[in-house]
């Protein structure tokens, strides 16, 4: 039996495989990686009745154009995405996010672009036929770890799909409210006191612009210069997703999934876990504000975030 | 010993062992790291996703759906850590070619340090170094301490692409770029040796914290014919 696969007719800007990420390797310098927007990753799997930790295709801005070979699948796309389905007979359907579809042999999915966000997710029922590296399918392009030799997909690559017999089509939908917020909640960082009173005032009261320097490692911001009155270099120490480092030039950098495991710039704050999906989806040109919350508040907000995700998962039918 | 424990955001614990960089403090960080790793493997503690040891800090990341800061903090405070007498640390020798096409920053270094290239190489190759940590990029070792006469600041403008295998120095430390990556260290050569091997699933990094590393110089011919 021939294997089912997607043939990549256009690779898109940054198309990779992601899942929950790869843990317990920070001490050798291997980032967690994993889907930037964990909630949308999880929802895409639910829409095709997968286990919630199956690997999916993550794409950024312009997504891939994929042709299905040797099979028939159910798929779904989550995010804020403009896409079309091009049937074998060249009929074109507008795609709807958060809804499962059937794709036949030789049909194509054309993921044209994200709208007001950076990342989207494509899940197929049964999952992709890939190998795990250190417990995860995530592609880490910085260390070349994971499927496709750890590289983002290029033209003519193939993504193999676990072949399963579709008895009845999956017909699922989620009424997802894709709203964005420009207020990012943070907890004070371990070097918060390195910054002048003026810098702290500016940090919480002025706008910060998302620059073009954005990738899966991090987001560089531009705003008022944050004056460090203590020391602009610290001895390199561990980082986590969401840490906001401020180098000597005074412009903050927010760490995302592929961030270096250690860094030597002072940490002014850390984005709370509940806002990490939101931060990862910010597009260049957007203006954001930072708001401080306590650890206890952050934990309560995270509880609400988890309940919200579960609500969407339960609603999915 | 841990001097102070605080939270790094809502998903990590920040264990501070002090502000100095020396082998005693670092050994304590590594002892905690090994001890907690073992407890995670034996399922004595739930929800920890990563341990990130560095010179004098240990960051413990956790899954907020399973545990929280208070639980991990209490767990750390309840630990009794014994000096790890079993010494699994290795001595590793690493070849480096320092021809000008690999040693990218000799003109900067000779100017800043006011000594010639031969002297830099003599001081660099005559020492054995201690691996404080690995990280930043996969398998990159942070080694110390350099002879005081060859300590130099980072590049004012970091390179966007540091060639894979680049051997660098900055301040009291030496390192190796295991992958092409952005970076700001002064480059004195390049090693053909594989420092990170993702096919070796048990121990992908050649150099691990606590190891002793020495370097030896090879010719360009040796470099080009290097075979592992």
PDB file of C-alpha atoms in Angstrom, chain A residues 38-299:
ATOM      1  CA  UNK A  38      -0.533  25.924  22.611  1.00  0.00           C
ATOM      2  CA  UNK A  39      -4.285  26.440  22.822  1.00  0.00           C
ATOM      3  CA  UNK A  40      -4.785  26.561  19.064  1.00  0.00           C
ATOM      4  CA  UNK A  41      -2.475  23.566  18.677  1.00  0.00           C
ATOM      5  CA  UNK A  42      -4.627  21.582  21.121  1.00  0.00           C
ATOM      6  CA  UNK A  43      -7.907  22.648  19.503  1.00  0.00           C
ATOM      7  CA  UNK A  44      -6.714  21.597  16.029  1.00  0.00           C
ATOM      8  CA  UNK A  45      -6.188  18.055  17.325  1.00  0.00           C
ATOM      9  CA  UNK A  46      -9.585  17.939  18.997  1.00  0.00           C
ATOM     10  CA  UNK A  47     -11.280  19.010  15.741  1.00  0.00           C
ATOM     11  CA  UNK A  48     -10.023  15.832  14.051  1.00  0.00           C
ATOM     12  CA  UNK A  49     -10.602  13.566  17.068  1.00  0.00           C
ATOM     13  CA  UNK A  50      -6.899  13.068  17.761  1.00  0.00           C
ATOM     14  CA  UNK A  51      -5.145  12.643  21.072  1.00  0.00           C
ATOM     15  CA  UNK A  52      -4.422  16.198  22.146  1.00  0.00           C
ATOM     16  CA  UNK A  53      -0.648  15.690  22.010  1.00  0.00           C
ATOM     17  CA  UNK A  54      -0.413  14.556  18.366  1.00  0.00           C
ATOM     18  CA  UNK A  55       2.057  16.537  16.244  1.00  0.00           C
ATOM     19  CA  UNK A  56       0.576  19.081  13.817  1.00  0.00           C
ATOM     20  CA  UNK A  57       1.862  21.365  11.066  1.00  0.00           C
ATOM     21  CA  UNK A  58       2.594  24.875  12.313  1.00  0.00           C
ATOM     22  CA  UNK A  59       2.896  27.659   9.761  1.00  0.00           C
ATOM     23  CA  UNK A  60       3.608  31.388  10.005  1.00  0.00           C
ATOM     24  CA  UNK A  61       2.196  34.289   7.937  1.00  0.00           C
ATOM     25  CA  UNK A  62       1.971  32.701   4.494  1.00  0.00           C
ATOM     26  CA  UNK A  63       1.329  28.977   4.944  1.00  0.00           C
ATOM     27  CA  UNK A  64       2.037  26.052   2.638  1.00  0.00           C
ATOM     28  CA  UNK A  65       0.209  24.790  -0.446  1.00  0.00           C
ATOM     29  CA  UNK A  66      -0.240  21.061   0.090  1.00  0.00           C
ATOM     30  CA  UNK A  67      -1.448  18.304  -2.235  1.00  0.00           C
ATOM     31  CA  UNK A  68      -2.704  15.065  -0.740  1.00  0.00           C
ATOM     32  CA  UNK A  69      -1.306  11.873  -2.279  1.00  0.00           C
ATOM     33  CA  UNK A  70      -2.519   8.286  -1.839  1.00  0.00           C
ATOM     34  CA  UNK A  71      -5.234   8.764   0.707  1.00  0.00           C
ATOM     35  CA  UNK A  72      -8.319  10.352   2.057  1.00  0.00           C
ATOM     36  CA  UNK A  73      -8.170  12.301   5.299  1.00  0.00           C
ATOM     37  CA  UNK A  74     -10.004  14.523   7.701  1.00  0.00           C
ATOM     38  CA  UNK A  75      -8.220  17.746   8.518  1.00  0.00           C
ATOM     39  CA  UNK A  76      -8.822  20.986  10.408  1.00  0.00           C
ATOM     40  CA  UNK A  77      -7.074  24.336  10.678  1.00  0.00           C
ATOM     41  CA  UNK A  78      -7.018  26.503  13.778  1.00  0.00           C
ATOM     42  CA  UNK A  79      -5.923  30.098  14.151  1.00  0.00           C
ATOM     43  CA  UNK A  80      -6.961  33.249  12.365  1.00  0.00           C
ATOM     44  CA  UNK A  81      -6.313  31.957   8.864  1.00  0.00           C
ATOM     45  CA  UNK A  82      -7.359  32.623   5.302  1.00  0.00           C
ATOM     46  CA  UNK A  83      -7.271  29.338   3.369  1.00  0.00           C
ATOM     47  CA  UNK A  84      -8.888  27.554   0.434  1.00  0.00           C
ATOM     48  CA  UNK A  85      -9.480  23.957  -0.531  1.00  0.00           C
ATOM     49  CA  UNK A  86      -8.804  23.212  -4.177  1.00  0.00           C
ATOM     50  CA  UNK A  87     -10.600  20.039  -5.196  1.00  0.00           C
ATOM     51  CA  UNK A  88      -9.240  17.600  -7.775  1.00  0.00           C
ATOM     52  CA  UNK A  89     -11.755  18.939 -10.324  1.00  0.00           C
ATOM     53  CA  UNK A  90     -10.361  22.444  -9.642  1.00  0.00           C
ATOM     54  CA  UNK A  91     -13.434  23.592  -7.765  1.00  0.00           C
ATOM     55  CA  UNK A  92     -12.338  26.004  -5.050  1.00  0.00           C
ATOM     56  CA  UNK A  93     -13.940  26.244  -1.605  1.00  0.00           C
ATOM     57  CA  UNK A  94     -13.273  28.920   0.969  1.00  0.00           C
ATOM     58  CA  UNK A  95     -11.969  27.288   4.129  1.00  0.00           C
ATOM     59  CA  UNK A  96     -13.303  27.971   7.594  1.00  0.00           C
ATOM     60  CA  UNK A  97     -11.105  27.680  10.665  1.00  0.00           C
ATOM     61  CA  UNK A  98     -12.169  25.520  13.623  1.00  0.00           C
ATOM     62  CA  UNK A  99     -14.085  23.148  11.360  1.00  0.00           C
ATOM     63  CA  UNK A 100     -13.176  19.680  10.119  1.00  0.00           C
ATOM     64  CA  UNK A 101     -13.064  18.864   6.410  1.00  0.00           C
ATOM     65  CA  UNK A 102     -12.564  15.816   4.228  1.00  0.00           C
ATOM     66  CA  UNK A 103      -9.719  15.897   1.756  1.00  0.00           C
ATOM     67  CA  UNK A 104      -9.552  13.418  -1.114  1.00  0.00           C
ATOM     68  CA  UNK A 105      -6.572  12.160  -3.033  1.00  0.00           C
ATOM     69  CA  UNK A 106      -5.133  14.923  -5.270  1.00  0.00           C
ATOM     70  CA  UNK A 107      -7.098  17.670  -3.455  1.00  0.00           C
ATOM     71  CA  UNK A 108      -5.063  20.649  -2.244  1.00  0.00           C
ATOM     72  CA  UNK A 109      -5.064  22.890   0.813  1.00  0.00           C
ATOM     73  CA  UNK A 110      -3.893  26.405   0.050  1.00  0.00           C
ATOM     74  CA  UNK A 111      -3.064  28.214   3.282  1.00  0.00           C
ATOM     75  CA  UNK A 112      -2.875  31.702   1.924  1.00  0.00           C
ATOM     76  CA  UNK A 113      -2.106  33.733   5.031  1.00  0.00           C
ATOM     77  CA  UNK A 114      -2.713  34.410   8.670  1.00  0.00           C
ATOM     78  CA  UNK A 115      -4.898  37.447   9.317  1.00  0.00           C
ATOM     79  CA  UNK A 116      -4.258  39.371  12.522  1.00  0.00           C
ATOM     80  CA  UNK A 117      -1.833  36.830  13.914  1.00  0.00           C
ATOM     81  CA  UNK A 118       1.385  34.997  13.141  1.00  0.00           C
ATOM     82  CA  UNK A 119       0.790  31.250  13.535  1.00  0.00           C
ATOM     83  CA  UNK A 120      -1.782  28.660  12.517  1.00  0.00           C
ATOM     84  CA  UNK A 121      -2.109  24.891  12.880  1.00  0.00           C
ATOM     85  CA  UNK A 122      -3.095  22.075  10.551  1.00  0.00           C
ATOM     86  CA  UNK A 123      -4.074  18.755  12.119  1.00  0.00           C
ATOM     87  CA  UNK A 124      -5.005  15.551  10.301  1.00  0.00           C
ATOM     88  CA  UNK A 125      -7.060  12.742  11.759  1.00  0.00           C
ATOM     89  CA  UNK A 126      -4.744   9.912  12.808  1.00  0.00           C
ATOM     90  CA  UNK A 127      -1.733  12.170  12.834  1.00  0.00           C
ATOM     91  CA  UNK A 128       1.496  12.328  10.864  1.00  0.00           C
ATOM     92  CA  UNK A 129       3.852   9.416  10.350  1.00  0.00           C
ATOM     93  CA  UNK A 130       6.982  10.806  11.993  1.00  0.00           C
ATOM     94  CA  UNK A 131       9.651   9.833  14.484  1.00  0.00           C
ATOM     95  CA  UNK A 132      10.072  11.324  17.925  1.00  0.00           C
ATOM     96  CA  UNK A 133      13.405  12.724  19.037  1.00  0.00           C
ATOM     97  CA  UNK A 134      13.824  12.867  22.814  1.00  0.00           C
ATOM     98  CA  UNK A 135      10.127  12.441  23.411  1.00  0.00           C
ATOM     99  CA  UNK A 136       8.866  15.078  21.004  1.00  0.00           C
ATOM    100  CA  UNK A 137       8.071  15.572  17.315  1.00  0.00           C
ATOM    101  CA  UNK A 138       8.809  19.293  17.405  1.00  0.00           C
ATOM    102  CA  UNK A 139      11.204  20.599  14.775  1.00  0.00           C
ATOM    103  CA  UNK A 140      13.923  22.760  16.328  1.00  0.00           C
ATOM    104  CA  UNK A 141      15.523  24.525  13.380  1.00  0.00           C
ATOM    105  CA  UNK A 142      18.235  26.122  15.552  1.00  0.00           C
ATOM    106  CA  UNK A 143      19.725  22.760  16.599  1.00  0.00           C
ATOM    107  CA  UNK A 144      18.386  20.751  13.641  1.00  0.00           C
ATOM    108  CA  UNK A 145      16.446  18.386  15.860  1.00  0.00           C
ATOM    109  CA  UNK A 146      13.235  16.582  14.937  1.00  0.00           C
ATOM    110  CA  UNK A 147      11.487  15.460  11.728  1.00  0.00           C
ATOM    111  CA  UNK A 148      12.743  16.614   8.295  1.00  0.00           C
ATOM    112  CA  UNK A 149      16.310  16.662   9.715  1.00  0.00           C
ATOM    113  CA  UNK A 150      15.272  19.464  12.019  1.00  0.00           C
ATOM    114  CA  UNK A 151      14.716  21.887   9.137  1.00  0.00           C
ATOM    115  CA  UNK A 152      11.666  23.859   8.107  1.00  0.00           C
ATOM    116  CA  UNK A 153       9.851  22.378   5.106  1.00  0.00           C
ATOM    117  CA  UNK A 154      10.835  23.348   1.568  1.00  0.00           C
ATOM    118  CA  UNK A 155       9.316  22.945  -1.860  1.00  0.00           C
ATOM    119  CA  UNK A 156       8.805  19.283  -2.908  1.00  0.00           C
ATOM    120  CA  UNK A 157       9.287  17.895   0.598  1.00  0.00           C
ATOM    121  CA  UNK A 158       6.784  15.289   1.735  1.00  0.00           C
ATOM    122  CA  UNK A 159       4.955  15.059   5.043  1.00  0.00           C
ATOM    123  CA  UNK A 160       3.805  11.474   5.610  1.00  0.00           C
ATOM    124  CA  UNK A 161       0.431  10.798   7.166  1.00  0.00           C
ATOM    125  CA  UNK A 162      -0.613   7.753   9.174  1.00  0.00           C
ATOM    126  CA  UNK A 163      -3.056   6.032   6.910  1.00  0.00           C
ATOM    127  CA  UNK A 164      -6.400   5.266   8.448  1.00  0.00           C
ATOM    128  CA  UNK A 165      -9.680   4.185   6.918  1.00  0.00           C
ATOM    129  CA  UNK A 166     -12.270   6.902   7.076  1.00  0.00           C
ATOM    130  CA  UNK A 167     -15.547   5.187   7.818  1.00  0.00           C
ATOM    131  CA  UNK A 168     -17.601   8.279   8.378  1.00  0.00           C
ATOM    132  CA  UNK A 169     -16.446  11.838   7.952  1.00  0.00           C
ATOM    133  CA  UNK A 170     -15.666  13.825  11.055  1.00  0.00           C
ATOM    134  CA  UNK A 171     -17.963  16.773  11.295  1.00  0.00           C
ATOM    135  CA  UNK A 172     -16.766  18.957  14.093  1.00  0.00           C
ATOM    136  CA  UNK A 173     -16.797  22.641  14.764  1.00  0.00           C
ATOM    137  CA  UNK A 174     -15.823  25.059  17.510  1.00  0.00           C
ATOM    138  CA  UNK A 175     -17.265  28.536  17.845  1.00  0.00           C
ATOM    139  CA  UNK A 176     -13.962  30.113  18.657  1.00  0.00           C
ATOM    140  CA  UNK A 177     -13.748  33.777  19.381  1.00  0.00           C
ATOM    141  CA  UNK A 178     -10.366  34.778  18.021  1.00  0.00           C
ATOM    142  CA  UNK A 179      -9.877  37.979  19.930  1.00  0.00           C
ATOM    143  CA  UNK A 180      -6.577  39.630  20.644  1.00  0.00           C
ATOM    144  CA  UNK A 181      -5.530  41.877  23.442  1.00  0.00           C
ATOM    145  CA  UNK A 182      -2.693  44.371  23.518  1.00  0.00           C
ATOM    146  CA  UNK A 183      -2.244  44.266  27.275  1.00  0.00           C
ATOM    147  CA  UNK A 184       0.365  41.712  28.266  1.00  0.00           C
ATOM    148  CA  UNK A 185       0.398  40.703  31.915  1.00  0.00           C
ATOM    149  CA  UNK A 186       3.757  40.138  33.564  1.00  0.00           C
ATOM    150  CA  UNK A 187       5.339  39.253  36.874  1.00  0.00           C
ATOM    151  CA  UNK A 188       8.377  41.261  37.999  1.00  0.00           C
ATOM    152  CA  UNK A 189      11.639  39.703  36.818  1.00  0.00           C
ATOM    153  CA  UNK A 190      14.606  38.753  38.959  1.00  0.00           C
ATOM    154  CA  UNK A 191      16.494  41.908  37.882  1.00  0.00           C
ATOM    155  CA  UNK A 192      13.539  44.299  38.140  1.00  0.00           C
ATOM    156  CA  UNK A 193      15.502  46.417  40.653  1.00  0.00           C
ATOM    157  CA  UNK A 194      18.290  47.030  38.126  1.00  0.00           C
ATOM    158  CA  UNK A 195      16.069  49.554  36.348  1.00  0.00           C
ATOM    159  CA  UNK A 196      15.591  53.197  37.274  1.00  0.00           C
ATOM    160  CA  UNK A 197      12.266  54.473  38.606  1.00  0.00           C
ATOM    161  CA  UNK A 198      11.829  56.322  35.342  1.00  0.00           C
ATOM    162  CA  UNK A 199      12.424  53.102  33.377  1.00  0.00           C
ATOM    163  CA  UNK A 200       9.831  51.245  35.466  1.00  0.00           C
ATOM    164  CA  UNK A 201       7.278  54.033  34.929  1.00  0.00           C
ATOM    165  CA  UNK A 202       7.889  53.883  31.197  1.00  0.00           C
ATOM    166  CA  UNK A 203       7.770  50.109  31.158  1.00  0.00           C
ATOM    167  CA  UNK A 204       4.250  50.060  32.565  1.00  0.00           C
ATOM    168  CA  UNK A 205       2.853  53.232  31.036  1.00  0.00           C
ATOM    169  CA  UNK A 206       4.193  53.577  27.514  1.00  0.00           C
ATOM    170  CA  UNK A 207       3.599  51.634  24.299  1.00  0.00           C
ATOM    171  CA  UNK A 208       6.049  49.049  22.990  1.00  0.00           C
ATOM    172  CA  UNK A 209       6.143  48.270  19.304  1.00  0.00           C
ATOM    173  CA  UNK A 210       6.617  44.762  17.923  1.00  0.00           C
ATOM    174  CA  UNK A 211       9.483  45.176  15.439  1.00  0.00           C
ATOM    175  CA  UNK A 212      10.180  43.059  12.351  1.00  0.00           C
ATOM    176  CA  UNK A 213      12.699  41.033  14.357  1.00  0.00           C
ATOM    177  CA  UNK A 214      10.283  38.296  15.361  1.00  0.00           C
ATOM    178  CA  UNK A 215      10.739  34.556  15.063  1.00  0.00           C
ATOM    179  CA  UNK A 216      10.201  31.388  17.098  1.00  0.00           C
ATOM    180  CA  UNK A 217      13.134  32.356  19.341  1.00  0.00           C
ATOM    181  CA  UNK A 218      11.802  35.688  20.432  1.00  0.00           C
ATOM    182  CA  UNK A 219      10.293  39.092  19.810  1.00  0.00           C
ATOM    183  CA  UNK A 220      12.294  42.301  19.793  1.00  0.00           C
ATOM    184  CA  UNK A 221      10.388  45.343  20.970  1.00  0.00           C
ATOM    185  CA  UNK A 222      11.019  49.021  20.433  1.00  0.00           C
ATOM    186  CA  UNK A 223       9.911  51.622  22.904  1.00  0.00           C
ATOM    187  CA  UNK A 224      11.261  54.184  25.327  1.00  0.00           C
ATOM    188  CA  UNK A 225      14.807  53.277  26.349  1.00  0.00           C
ATOM    189  CA  UNK A 226      14.707  51.427  29.662  1.00  0.00           C
ATOM    190  CA  UNK A 227      17.575  52.761  31.720  1.00  0.00           C
ATOM    191  CA  UNK A 228      19.516  50.171  33.688  1.00  0.00           C
ATOM    192  CA  UNK A 229      21.223  51.733  36.729  1.00  0.00           C
ATOM    193  CA  UNK A 230      22.868  48.568  38.036  1.00  0.00           C
ATOM    194  CA  UNK A 231      24.489  46.363  35.395  1.00  0.00           C
ATOM    195  CA  UNK A 232      23.589  45.690  31.758  1.00  0.00           C
ATOM    196  CA  UNK A 233      25.287  42.281  31.754  1.00  0.00           C
ATOM    197  CA  UNK A 234      24.724  39.486  34.244  1.00  0.00           C
ATOM    198  CA  UNK A 235      26.474  36.120  34.334  1.00  0.00           C
ATOM    199  CA  UNK A 236      24.598  33.892  31.899  1.00  0.00           C
ATOM    200  CA  UNK A 237      21.766  32.043  33.603  1.00  0.00           C
ATOM    201  CA  UNK A 238      18.718  29.993  32.677  1.00  0.00           C
ATOM    202  CA  UNK A 239      15.791  31.398  30.735  1.00  0.00           C
ATOM    203  CA  UNK A 240      12.192  30.318  30.352  1.00  0.00           C
ATOM    204  CA  UNK A 241       9.551  31.118  27.765  1.00  0.00           C
ATOM    205  CA  UNK A 242       8.093  34.546  28.455  1.00  0.00           C
ATOM    206  CA  UNK A 243      11.180  36.097  30.062  1.00  0.00           C
ATOM    207  CA  UNK A 244      11.647  39.733  29.042  1.00  0.00           C
ATOM    208  CA  UNK A 245      15.371  40.524  28.792  1.00  0.00           C
ATOM    209  CA  UNK A 246      16.668  44.060  28.376  1.00  0.00           C
ATOM    210  CA  UNK A 247      20.101  44.380  26.721  1.00  0.00           C
ATOM    211  CA  UNK A 248      22.283  47.492  26.979  1.00  0.00           C
ATOM    212  CA  UNK A 249      20.399  49.271  24.186  1.00  0.00           C
ATOM    213  CA  UNK A 250      17.339  49.378  26.476  1.00  0.00           C
ATOM    214  CA  UNK A 251      14.952  47.588  24.114  1.00  0.00           C
ATOM    215  CA  UNK A 252      13.186  44.531  25.577  1.00  0.00           C
ATOM    216  CA  UNK A 253      13.255  41.053  24.018  1.00  0.00           C
ATOM    217  CA  UNK A 254      10.560  38.485  24.880  1.00  0.00           C
ATOM    218  CA  UNK A 255      11.670  34.843  24.784  1.00  0.00           C
ATOM    219  CA  UNK A 256       9.526  32.384  22.808  1.00  0.00           C
ATOM    220  CA  UNK A 257       9.571  28.589  22.343  1.00  0.00           C
ATOM    221  CA  UNK A 258      12.977  28.237  20.591  1.00  0.00           C
ATOM    222  CA  UNK A 259      14.826  30.661  22.901  1.00  0.00           C
ATOM    223  CA  UNK A 260      18.438  30.063  23.943  1.00  0.00           C
ATOM    224  CA  UNK A 261      18.454  28.094  27.200  1.00  0.00           C
ATOM    225  CA  UNK A 262      20.674  30.636  28.963  1.00  0.00           C
ATOM    226  CA  UNK A 263      21.162  34.358  28.533  1.00  0.00           C
ATOM    227  CA  UNK A 264      23.147  37.168  30.057  1.00  0.00           C
ATOM    228  CA  UNK A 265      20.832  40.173  29.921  1.00  0.00           C
ATOM    229  CA  UNK A 266      18.860  41.436  32.919  1.00  0.00           C
ATOM    230  CA  UNK A 267      15.290  40.191  33.241  1.00  0.00           C
ATOM    231  CA  UNK A 268      12.822  43.004  33.853  1.00  0.00           C
ATOM    232  CA  UNK A 269       9.766  40.739  33.815  1.00  0.00           C
ATOM    233  CA  UNK A 270       8.215  37.454  32.796  1.00  0.00           C
ATOM    234  CA  UNK A 271       5.005  37.149  30.769  1.00  0.00           C
ATOM    235  CA  UNK A 272       2.464  35.074  32.707  1.00  0.00           C
ATOM    236  CA  UNK A 273       1.731  31.577  31.393  1.00  0.00           C
ATOM    237  CA  UNK A 274      -1.849  32.459  30.454  1.00  0.00           C
ATOM    238  CA  UNK A 275      -0.676  35.216  28.062  1.00  0.00           C
ATOM    239  CA  UNK A 276       2.043  33.254  26.235  1.00  0.00           C
ATOM    240  CA  UNK A 277      -0.228  32.144  23.364  1.00  0.00           C
ATOM    241  CA  UNK A 278      -1.296  35.733  22.884  1.00  0.00           C
ATOM    242  CA  UNK A 279       2.264  37.087  22.917  1.00  0.00           C
ATOM    243  CA  UNK A 280       3.434  34.480  20.410  1.00  0.00           C
ATOM    244  CA  UNK A 281       0.760  35.579  17.947  1.00  0.00           C
ATOM    245  CA  UNK A 282       1.721  39.289  17.990  1.00  0.00           C
ATOM    246  CA  UNK A 283       2.579  40.640  14.548  1.00  0.00           C
ATOM    247  CA  UNK A 284       5.165  43.293  13.629  1.00  0.00           C
ATOM    248  CA  UNK A 285       3.770  46.809  13.898  1.00  0.00           C
ATOM    249  CA  UNK A 286       1.463  45.999  16.815  1.00  0.00           C
ATOM    250  CA  UNK A 287       1.697  48.149  19.940  1.00  0.00           C
ATOM    251  CA  UNK A 288       1.454  46.521  23.347  1.00  0.00           C
ATOM    252  CA  UNK A 289       1.401  47.554  26.997  1.00  0.00           C
ATOM    253  CA  UNK A 290       2.692  45.700  30.014  1.00  0.00           C
ATOM    254  CA  UNK A 291       0.676  45.276  33.196  1.00  0.00           C
ATOM    255  CA  UNK A 292       1.994  43.867  36.438  1.00  0.00           C
ATOM    256  CA  UNK A 293       0.163  41.088  38.282  1.00  0.00           C
ATOM    257  CA  UNK A 294       1.138  39.151  41.415  1.00  0.00           C
ATOM    258  CA  UNK A 295       2.113  35.490  41.365  1.00  0.00           C
ATOM    259  CA  UNK A 296      -1.196  34.604  42.975  1.00  0.00           C
ATOM    260  CA  UNK A 297      -3.184  36.576  40.400  1.00  0.00           C
ATOM    261  CA  UNK A 298      -1.179  34.929  37.604  1.00  0.00           C
ATOM    262  CA  UNK A 299      -2.050  31.494  38.959  1.00  0.00           C
TER     263      UNK A 299
END
